[in-house]
mmCIF file of C-alpha atoms in Angstrom:
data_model
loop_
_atom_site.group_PDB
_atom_site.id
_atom_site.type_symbol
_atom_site.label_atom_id
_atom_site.label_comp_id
_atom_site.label_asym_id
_atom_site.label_seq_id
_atom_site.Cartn_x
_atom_site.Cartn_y
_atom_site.Cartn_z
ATOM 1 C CA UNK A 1 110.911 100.437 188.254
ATOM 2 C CA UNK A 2 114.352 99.238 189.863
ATOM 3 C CA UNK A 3 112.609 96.237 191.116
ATOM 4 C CA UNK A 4 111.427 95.102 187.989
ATOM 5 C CA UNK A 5 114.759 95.896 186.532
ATOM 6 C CA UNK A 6 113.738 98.606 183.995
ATOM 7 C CA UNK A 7 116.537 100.765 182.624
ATOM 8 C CA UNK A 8 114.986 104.012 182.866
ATOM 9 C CA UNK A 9 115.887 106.891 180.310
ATOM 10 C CA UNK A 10 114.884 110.057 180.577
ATOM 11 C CA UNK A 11 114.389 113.475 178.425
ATOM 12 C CA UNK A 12 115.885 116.475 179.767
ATOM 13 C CA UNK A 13 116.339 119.928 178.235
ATOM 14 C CA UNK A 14 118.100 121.596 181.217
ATOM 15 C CA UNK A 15 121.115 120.099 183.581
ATOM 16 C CA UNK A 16 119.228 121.216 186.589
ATOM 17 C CA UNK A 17 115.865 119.103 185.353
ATOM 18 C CA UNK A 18 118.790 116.013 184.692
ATOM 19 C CA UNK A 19 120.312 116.459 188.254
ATOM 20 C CA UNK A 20 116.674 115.669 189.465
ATOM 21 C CA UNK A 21 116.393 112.622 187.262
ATOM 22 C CA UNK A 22 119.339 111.594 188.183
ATOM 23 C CA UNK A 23 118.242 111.914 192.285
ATOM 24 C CA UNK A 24 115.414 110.445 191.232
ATOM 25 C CA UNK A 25 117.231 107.089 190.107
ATOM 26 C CA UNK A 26 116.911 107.164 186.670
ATOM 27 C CA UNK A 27 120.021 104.997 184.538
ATOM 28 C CA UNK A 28 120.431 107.314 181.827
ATOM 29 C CA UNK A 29 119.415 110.967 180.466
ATOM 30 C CA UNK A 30 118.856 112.614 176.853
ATOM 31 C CA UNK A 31 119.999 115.922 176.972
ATOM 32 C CA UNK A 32 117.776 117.523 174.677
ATOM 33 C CA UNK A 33 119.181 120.413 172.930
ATOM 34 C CA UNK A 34 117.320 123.061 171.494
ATOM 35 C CA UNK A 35 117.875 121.603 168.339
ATOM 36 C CA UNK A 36 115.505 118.980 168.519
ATOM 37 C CA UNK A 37 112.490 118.163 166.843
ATOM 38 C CA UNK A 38 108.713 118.107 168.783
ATOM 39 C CA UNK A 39 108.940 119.769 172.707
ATOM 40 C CA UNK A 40 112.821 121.710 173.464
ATOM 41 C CA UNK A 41 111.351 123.134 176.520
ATOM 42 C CA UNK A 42 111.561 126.549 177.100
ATOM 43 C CA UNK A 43 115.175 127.420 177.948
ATOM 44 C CA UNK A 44 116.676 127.788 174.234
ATOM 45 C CA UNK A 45 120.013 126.019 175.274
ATOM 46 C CA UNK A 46 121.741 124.373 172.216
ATOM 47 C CA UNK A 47 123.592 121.281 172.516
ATOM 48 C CA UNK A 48 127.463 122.806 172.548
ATOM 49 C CA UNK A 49 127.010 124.408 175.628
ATOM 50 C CA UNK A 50 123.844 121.778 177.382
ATOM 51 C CA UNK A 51 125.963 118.485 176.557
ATOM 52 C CA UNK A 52 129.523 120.002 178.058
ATOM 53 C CA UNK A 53 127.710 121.285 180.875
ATOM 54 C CA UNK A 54 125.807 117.625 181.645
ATOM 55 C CA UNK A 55 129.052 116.275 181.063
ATOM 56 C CA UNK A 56 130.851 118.650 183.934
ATOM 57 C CA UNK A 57 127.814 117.754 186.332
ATOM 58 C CA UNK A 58 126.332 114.504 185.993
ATOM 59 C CA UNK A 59 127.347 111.330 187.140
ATOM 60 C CA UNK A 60 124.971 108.727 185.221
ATOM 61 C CA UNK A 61 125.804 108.413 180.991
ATOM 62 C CA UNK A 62 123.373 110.545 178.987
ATOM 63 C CA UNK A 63 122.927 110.696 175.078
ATOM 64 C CA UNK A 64 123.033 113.515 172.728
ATOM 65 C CA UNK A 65 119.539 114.235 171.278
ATOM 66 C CA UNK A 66 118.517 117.296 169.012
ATOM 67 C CA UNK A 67 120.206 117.787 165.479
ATOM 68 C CA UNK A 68 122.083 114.668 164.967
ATOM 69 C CA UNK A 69 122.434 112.892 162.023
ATOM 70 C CA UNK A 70 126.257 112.073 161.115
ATOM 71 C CA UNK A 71 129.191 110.322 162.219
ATOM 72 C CA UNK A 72 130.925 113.902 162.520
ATOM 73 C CA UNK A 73 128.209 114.478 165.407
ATOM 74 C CA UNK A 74 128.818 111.235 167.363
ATOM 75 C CA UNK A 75 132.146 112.072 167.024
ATOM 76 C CA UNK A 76 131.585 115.385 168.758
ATOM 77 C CA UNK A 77 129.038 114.198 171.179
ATOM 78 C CA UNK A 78 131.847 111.477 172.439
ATOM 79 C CA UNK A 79 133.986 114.408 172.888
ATOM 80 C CA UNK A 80 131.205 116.383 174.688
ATOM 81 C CA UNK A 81 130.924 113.591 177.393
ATOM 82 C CA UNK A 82 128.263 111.531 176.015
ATOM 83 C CA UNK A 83 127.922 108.006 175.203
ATOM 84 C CA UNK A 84 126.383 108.429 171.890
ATOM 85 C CA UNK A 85 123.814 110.222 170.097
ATOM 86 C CA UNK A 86 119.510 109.772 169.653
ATOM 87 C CA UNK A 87 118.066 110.294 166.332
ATOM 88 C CA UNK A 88 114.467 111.219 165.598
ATOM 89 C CA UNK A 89 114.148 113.115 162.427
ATOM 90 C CA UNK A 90 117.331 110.940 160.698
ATOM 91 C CA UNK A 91 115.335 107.464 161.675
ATOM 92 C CA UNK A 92 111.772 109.493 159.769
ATOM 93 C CA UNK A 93 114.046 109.380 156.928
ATOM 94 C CA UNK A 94 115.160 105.957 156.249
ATOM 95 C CA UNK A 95 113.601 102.904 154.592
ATOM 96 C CA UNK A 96 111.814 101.323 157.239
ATOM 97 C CA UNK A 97 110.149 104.282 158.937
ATOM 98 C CA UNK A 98 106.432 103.432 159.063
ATOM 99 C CA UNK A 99 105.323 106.447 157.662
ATOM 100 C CA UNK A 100 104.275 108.096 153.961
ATOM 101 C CA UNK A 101 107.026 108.166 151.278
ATOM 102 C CA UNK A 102 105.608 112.445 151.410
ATOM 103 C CA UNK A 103 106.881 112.608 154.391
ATOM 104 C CA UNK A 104 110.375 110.996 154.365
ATOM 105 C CA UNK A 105 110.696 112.807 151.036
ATOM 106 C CA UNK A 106 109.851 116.254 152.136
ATOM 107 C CA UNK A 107 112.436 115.523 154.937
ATOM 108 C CA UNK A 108 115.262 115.227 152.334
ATOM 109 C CA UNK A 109 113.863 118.387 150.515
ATOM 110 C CA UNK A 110 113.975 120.350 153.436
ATOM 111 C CA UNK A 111 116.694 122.172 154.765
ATOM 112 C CA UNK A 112 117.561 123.626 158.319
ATOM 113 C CA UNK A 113 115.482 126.370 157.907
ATOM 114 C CA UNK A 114 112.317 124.787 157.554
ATOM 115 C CA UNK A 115 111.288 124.574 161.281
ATOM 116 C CA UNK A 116 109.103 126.782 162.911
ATOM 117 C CA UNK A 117 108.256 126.941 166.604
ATOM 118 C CA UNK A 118 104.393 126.674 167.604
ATOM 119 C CA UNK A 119 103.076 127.021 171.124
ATOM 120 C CA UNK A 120 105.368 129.462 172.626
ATOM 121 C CA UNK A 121 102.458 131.945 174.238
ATOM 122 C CA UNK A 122 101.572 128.682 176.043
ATOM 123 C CA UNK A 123 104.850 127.519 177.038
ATOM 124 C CA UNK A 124 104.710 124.098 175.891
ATOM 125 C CA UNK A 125 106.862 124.907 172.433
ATOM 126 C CA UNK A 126 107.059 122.505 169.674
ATOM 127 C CA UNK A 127 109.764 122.659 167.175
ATOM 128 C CA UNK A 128 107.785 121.453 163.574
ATOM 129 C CA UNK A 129 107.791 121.186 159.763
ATOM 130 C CA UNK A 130 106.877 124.504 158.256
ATOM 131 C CA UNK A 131 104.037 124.241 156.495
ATOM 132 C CA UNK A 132 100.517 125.635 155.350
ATOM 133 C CA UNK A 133 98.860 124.282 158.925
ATOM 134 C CA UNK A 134 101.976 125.835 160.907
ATOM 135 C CA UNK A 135 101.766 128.906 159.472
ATOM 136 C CA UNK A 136 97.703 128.930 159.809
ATOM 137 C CA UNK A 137 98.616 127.915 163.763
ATOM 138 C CA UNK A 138 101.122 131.184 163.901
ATOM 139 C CA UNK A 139 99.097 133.323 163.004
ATOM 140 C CA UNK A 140 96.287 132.250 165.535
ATOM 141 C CA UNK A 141 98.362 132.067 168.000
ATOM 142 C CA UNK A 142 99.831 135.872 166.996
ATOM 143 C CA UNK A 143 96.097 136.795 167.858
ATOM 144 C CA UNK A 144 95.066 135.190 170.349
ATOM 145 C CA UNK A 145 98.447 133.961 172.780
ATOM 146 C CA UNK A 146 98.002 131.200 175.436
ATOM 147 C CA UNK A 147 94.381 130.092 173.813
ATOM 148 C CA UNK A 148 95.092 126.405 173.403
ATOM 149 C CA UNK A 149 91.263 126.236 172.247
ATOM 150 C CA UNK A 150 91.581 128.316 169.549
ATOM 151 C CA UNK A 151 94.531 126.104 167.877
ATOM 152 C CA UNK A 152 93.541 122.645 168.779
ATOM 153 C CA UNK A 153 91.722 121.801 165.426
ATOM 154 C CA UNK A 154 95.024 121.997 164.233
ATOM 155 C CA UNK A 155 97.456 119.851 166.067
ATOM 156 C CA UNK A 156 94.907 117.486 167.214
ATOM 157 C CA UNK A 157 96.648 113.785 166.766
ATOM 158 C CA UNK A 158 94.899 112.871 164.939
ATOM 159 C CA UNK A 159 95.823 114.995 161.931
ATOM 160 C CA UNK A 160 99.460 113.823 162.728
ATOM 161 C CA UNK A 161 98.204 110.271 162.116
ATOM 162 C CA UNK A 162 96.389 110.895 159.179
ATOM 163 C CA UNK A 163 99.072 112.952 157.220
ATOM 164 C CA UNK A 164 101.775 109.878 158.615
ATOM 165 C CA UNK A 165 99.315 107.434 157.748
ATOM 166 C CA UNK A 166 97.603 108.016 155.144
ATOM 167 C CA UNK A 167 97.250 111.344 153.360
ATOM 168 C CA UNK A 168 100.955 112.024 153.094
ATOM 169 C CA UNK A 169 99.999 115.279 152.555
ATOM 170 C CA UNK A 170 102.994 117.535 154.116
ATOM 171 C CA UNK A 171 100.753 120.596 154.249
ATOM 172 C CA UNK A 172 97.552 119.159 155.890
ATOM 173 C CA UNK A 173 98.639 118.955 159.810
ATOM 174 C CA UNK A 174 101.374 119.808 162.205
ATOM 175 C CA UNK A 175 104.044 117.395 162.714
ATOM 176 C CA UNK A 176 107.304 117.239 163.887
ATOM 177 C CA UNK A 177 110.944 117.737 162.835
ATOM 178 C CA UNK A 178 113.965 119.420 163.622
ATOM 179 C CA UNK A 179 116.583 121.645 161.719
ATOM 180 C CA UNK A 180 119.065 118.661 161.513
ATOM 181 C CA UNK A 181 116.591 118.382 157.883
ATOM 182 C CA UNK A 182 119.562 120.179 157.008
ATOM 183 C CA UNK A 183 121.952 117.102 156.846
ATOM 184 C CA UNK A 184 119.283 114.513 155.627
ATOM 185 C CA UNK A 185 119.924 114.532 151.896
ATOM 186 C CA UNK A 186 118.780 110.132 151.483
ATOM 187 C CA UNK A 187 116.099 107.761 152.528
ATOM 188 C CA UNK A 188 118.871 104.467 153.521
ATOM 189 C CA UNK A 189 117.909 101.719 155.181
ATOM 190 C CA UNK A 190 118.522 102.078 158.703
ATOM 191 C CA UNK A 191 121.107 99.005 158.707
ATOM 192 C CA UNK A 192 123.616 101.104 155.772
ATOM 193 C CA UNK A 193 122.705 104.573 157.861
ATOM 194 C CA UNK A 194 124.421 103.717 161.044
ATOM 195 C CA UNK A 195 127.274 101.584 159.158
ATOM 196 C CA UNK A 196 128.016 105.132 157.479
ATOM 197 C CA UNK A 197 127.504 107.301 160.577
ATOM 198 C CA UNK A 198 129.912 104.748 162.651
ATOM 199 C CA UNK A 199 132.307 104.743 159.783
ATOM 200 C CA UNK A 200 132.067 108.386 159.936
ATOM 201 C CA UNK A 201 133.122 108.595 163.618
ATOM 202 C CA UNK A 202 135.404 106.050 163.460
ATOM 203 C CA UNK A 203 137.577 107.617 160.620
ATOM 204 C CA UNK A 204 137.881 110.805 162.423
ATOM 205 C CA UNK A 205 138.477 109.647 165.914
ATOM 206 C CA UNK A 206 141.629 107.244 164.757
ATOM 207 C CA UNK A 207 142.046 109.973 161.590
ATOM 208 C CA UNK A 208 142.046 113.353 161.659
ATOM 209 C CA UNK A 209 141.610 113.932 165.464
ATOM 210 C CA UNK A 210 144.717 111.578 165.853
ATOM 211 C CA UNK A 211 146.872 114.009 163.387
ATOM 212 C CA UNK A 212 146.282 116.650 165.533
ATOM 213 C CA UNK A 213 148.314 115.291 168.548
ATOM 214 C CA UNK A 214 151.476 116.458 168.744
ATOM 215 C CA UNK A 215 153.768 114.203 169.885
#
């Protein structure tokens, strides 16, 4: 990809997996902490300790990923080492987000406890909206652990695309989204969402973290 001069980010949920990435000649890494919405691996490392750990170990820029949403956590993150933050379920949110009002509306209704983790017997964990299909998943998976068969009616893609798409059902498949839900409490455009969050940042970098040096 070098030759063809492709920046190359990758997804990591572990320092060690970044280190190889980074070997590997990649330009930049998301640390993904276990915050995030859709795959967080399987080592349950939030993004307090993951990011200040990249930070003490790598040598190419990564980006925080996994329960971001405000200018308070790019402020952090920029403290933590990283050059800024990646949004997923903040950007599902916002006025331009190709997918069913439902959806961007049962984001804001939501709160951080509304995730539920699916396909841990199989190691390949998903973090997702909690819903009637999720909690029809659980319990099959409860019974019958590492049977992917068993399950797949209900995570097939193609129920994500037609709940996205077209139903806007919230209830009728198995679809992403992380506890940052929590802080989502609008549906802005995209444009006045990072104004606000850089705003955010901004004012507390020059502000409040400023007031706190003692000179």
């Amino acid at each position: 990809f070098k030759k063809h001069d492709t920046m190359i980010i990758h997804k990591c949920v572990a320092v060690r997996h970044a280190l190889t990435a980074q070997r590997m000649g990649v330009d930049m890494i998301s640390m993904d902490g276990f915050e995030c919405a859709g795959h967080p691996g399987e080592m349950d490392i939030g993004n307090w300790v993951l990011l200040a750990k990249a930070a003490r170990k790598l040598d190419i820029p990564f980006v925080a990923s996994g329960g971001c949403a405000d200018g308070k956590q790019l402020a952090a993150a920029l403290s933590l080492g990283a050059e800024g933050i990646n949004m997923g379920t903040r950007f599902m949110a916002t006025v331009e987000a190709p997918i069913h009002d439902n959806i961007k509306q049962a984001i804001v209704d939501a709160d951080e406890n509304s995730t539920a983790l699916v396909m841990r017997s199989m190691r390949n964990t998903e973090r997702v909206y909690k819903n009637k299909a999720v909690e029809k998943v659980m319990e099959i998976e409860r019974e019958h652990p590492g049977e992917f068969d068993k399950i797949r009616h209900l995570i097939s893609g193609q129920n994500y695309r037609k709940v996205f798409q077209e139903s806007g059902d919230v209830d009728e498949g198995v679809w992403s989204a992380g506890v940052v839900m929590g802080l989502i409490d609008d549906i802005p455009t995209c444009e006045s969402l990072l104004d606000s969050i850089v705003k955010e940042a901004h004012d507390i970098i020059t502000g409040r973290l400023q007031n706190m040096i003692v000179k």
